[in-house]
XYZ file of C-alpha atoms in Angstrom:
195
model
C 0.000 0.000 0.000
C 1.532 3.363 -1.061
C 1.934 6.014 1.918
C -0.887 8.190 0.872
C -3.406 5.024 0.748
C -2.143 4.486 4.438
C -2.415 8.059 5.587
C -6.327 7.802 3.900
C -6.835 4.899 5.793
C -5.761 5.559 9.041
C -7.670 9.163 9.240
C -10.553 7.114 8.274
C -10.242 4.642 10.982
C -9.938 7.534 12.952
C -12.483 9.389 12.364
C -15.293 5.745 12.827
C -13.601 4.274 16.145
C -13.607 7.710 17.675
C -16.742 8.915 16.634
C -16.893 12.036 19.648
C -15.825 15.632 18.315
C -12.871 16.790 20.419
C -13.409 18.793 23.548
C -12.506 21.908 21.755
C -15.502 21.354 19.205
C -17.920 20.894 22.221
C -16.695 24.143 23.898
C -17.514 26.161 20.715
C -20.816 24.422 20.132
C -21.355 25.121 23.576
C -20.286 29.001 23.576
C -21.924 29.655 20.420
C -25.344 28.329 21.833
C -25.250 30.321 25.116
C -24.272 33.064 22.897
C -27.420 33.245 20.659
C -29.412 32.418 23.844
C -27.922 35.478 25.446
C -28.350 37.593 22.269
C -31.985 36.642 21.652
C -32.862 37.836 25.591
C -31.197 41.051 24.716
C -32.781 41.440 21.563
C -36.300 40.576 23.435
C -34.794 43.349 26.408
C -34.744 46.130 23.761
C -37.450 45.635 21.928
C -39.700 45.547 25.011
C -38.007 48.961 26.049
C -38.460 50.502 22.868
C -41.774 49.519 23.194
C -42.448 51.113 26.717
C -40.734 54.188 25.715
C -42.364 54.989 22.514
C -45.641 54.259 24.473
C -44.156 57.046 27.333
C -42.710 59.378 24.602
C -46.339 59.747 23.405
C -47.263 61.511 27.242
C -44.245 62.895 27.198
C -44.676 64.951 23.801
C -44.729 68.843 24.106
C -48.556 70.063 23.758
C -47.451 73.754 24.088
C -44.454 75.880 24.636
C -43.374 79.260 25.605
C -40.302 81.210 24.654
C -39.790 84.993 26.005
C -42.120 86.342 27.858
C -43.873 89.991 28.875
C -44.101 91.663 32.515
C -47.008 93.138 33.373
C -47.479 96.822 33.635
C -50.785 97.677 35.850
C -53.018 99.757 34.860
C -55.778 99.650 37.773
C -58.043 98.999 35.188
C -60.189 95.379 34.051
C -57.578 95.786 31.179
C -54.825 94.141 32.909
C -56.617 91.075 34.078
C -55.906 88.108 32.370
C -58.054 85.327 31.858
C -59.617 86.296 35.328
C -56.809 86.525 36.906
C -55.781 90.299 38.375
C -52.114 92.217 37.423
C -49.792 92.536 40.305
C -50.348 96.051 41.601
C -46.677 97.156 40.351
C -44.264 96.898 37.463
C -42.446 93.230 37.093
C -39.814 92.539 34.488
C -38.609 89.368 33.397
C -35.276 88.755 31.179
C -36.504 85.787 29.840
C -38.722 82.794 29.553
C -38.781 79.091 28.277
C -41.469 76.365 28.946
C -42.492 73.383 27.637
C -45.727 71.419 28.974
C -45.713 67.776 27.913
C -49.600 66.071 27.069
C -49.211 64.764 30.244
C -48.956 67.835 32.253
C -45.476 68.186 33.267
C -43.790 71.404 32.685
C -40.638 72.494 32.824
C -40.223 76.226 33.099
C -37.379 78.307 33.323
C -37.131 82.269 34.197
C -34.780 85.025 33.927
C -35.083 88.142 35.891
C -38.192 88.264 36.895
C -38.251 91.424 39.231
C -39.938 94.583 40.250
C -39.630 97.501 37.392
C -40.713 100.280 39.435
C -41.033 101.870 43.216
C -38.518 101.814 46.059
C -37.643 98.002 45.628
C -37.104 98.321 42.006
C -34.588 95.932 41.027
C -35.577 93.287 43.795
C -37.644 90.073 43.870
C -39.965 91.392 46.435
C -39.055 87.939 48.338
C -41.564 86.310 46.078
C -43.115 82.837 45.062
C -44.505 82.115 41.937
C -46.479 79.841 40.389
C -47.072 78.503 36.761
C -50.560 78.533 35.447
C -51.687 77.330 31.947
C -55.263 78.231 30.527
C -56.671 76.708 27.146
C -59.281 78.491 25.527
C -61.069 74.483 24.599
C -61.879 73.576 28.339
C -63.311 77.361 29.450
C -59.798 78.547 30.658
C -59.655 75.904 33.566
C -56.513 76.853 35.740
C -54.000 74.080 35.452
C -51.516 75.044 37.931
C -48.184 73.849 39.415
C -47.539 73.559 42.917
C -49.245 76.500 44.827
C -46.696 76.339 47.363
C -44.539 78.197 44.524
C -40.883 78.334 44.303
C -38.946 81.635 45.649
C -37.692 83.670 43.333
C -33.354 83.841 43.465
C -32.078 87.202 44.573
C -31.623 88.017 40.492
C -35.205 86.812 39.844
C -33.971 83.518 37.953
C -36.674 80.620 38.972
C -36.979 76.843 37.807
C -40.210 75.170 38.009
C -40.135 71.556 37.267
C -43.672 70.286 38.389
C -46.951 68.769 36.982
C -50.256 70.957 36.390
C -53.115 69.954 37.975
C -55.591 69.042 37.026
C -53.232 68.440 33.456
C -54.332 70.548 30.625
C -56.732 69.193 27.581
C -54.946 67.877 24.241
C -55.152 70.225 21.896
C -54.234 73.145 24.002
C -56.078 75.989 22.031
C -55.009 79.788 22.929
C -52.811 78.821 25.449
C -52.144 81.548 28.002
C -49.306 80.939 30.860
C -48.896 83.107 33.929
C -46.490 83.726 36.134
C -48.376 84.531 39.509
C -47.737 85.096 43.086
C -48.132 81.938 45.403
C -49.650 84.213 47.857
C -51.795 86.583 46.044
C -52.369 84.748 42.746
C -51.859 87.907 40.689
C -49.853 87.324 37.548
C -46.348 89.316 36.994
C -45.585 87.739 33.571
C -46.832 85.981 30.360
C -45.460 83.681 28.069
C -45.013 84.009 24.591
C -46.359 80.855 22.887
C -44.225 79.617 20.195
């Protein structure tokens, strides 16, 4: 028999009396299985989570926002009342304003400079609380409010309100109005400017 004949030969003989893949073989079988397990719980994992947060990116989607915003300047007369809600009996200023309310209700709100523009405490926050209040012209200009407590107003007039109106605001919004009011006296100071 010729050397190559005998090398066929024995490989086959091989290969039928030892008919179980080397340990090596199982390993990779082994690690490639628990790896496709592992990848197909993942895969499940994210999908499931895309799921969830498309669902919460629907609540979470802006229904109205705000950018700049107007003090109010008090005239004494019905004029200045907004949406039934009185001016503040002086001049307030405010540098600037952003807020966005989500469908849900949440807003986020933040403000500039919001301080007195005239008197003998012009220039100061009057040691002040405010309060965010939405009105839509669709549910007959409900007052969906944050926290009435307020937050106090930094020494430069600079305010963050991160909160959830109550009761939350319709979907549309139509003519949205936002005030900034007092937490004590409810009288507005500033408006936003819808965008």
């Amino acid at each position: 028999m010729n050397p190559m004949m005998r090398l066929s030969a024995l490989l086959f003989t091989t290969s039928i009396s030892n008919p179980k893949p080397p340990k090596r073989a199982i390993c990779r079988r082994s690690f490639l299985g628990t790896s496709l397990a592992v990848g197909g719980v993942v895969f499940v994992m994210v999908a499931i989570a895309q799921s969830a947060l498309a669902q919460n990116s629907v609540m979470t989607q802006n229904l109205v926002r705000f950018s700049g915003g107007i003090g109010v300047i008090p005239t004494g007369s019905a004029n200045t009342t907004v949406r039934g809600v009185a001016a503040a009996g002086q001049i307030w200023v405010i540098r600037d304003l952003a807020a966005d309310v989500k469908q849900d209700g949440g807003i986020r709100l933040d403000g500039r400079g919001l301080l007195l523009g005239s008197g003998n405490a012009v220039g100061s926050n009057a040691n002040a609380s405010v309060i965010a209040t939405l009105f839509c012209a669709n549910d007959g200009n409900i007052q969906h409010s944050s926290n009435l407590a307020g937050v106090p107003l930094e020494v430069n007039g600079d305010f963050r309100i991160d909160d959830a109106l109550s009761p939350a605001p319709p979907n549309p919004c139509t003519s949205p109005v936002l005030l900034i009011r007092s937490a004590g006296s409810g009288s507005w100071f500033a408006a936003g400017i819808p965008r």
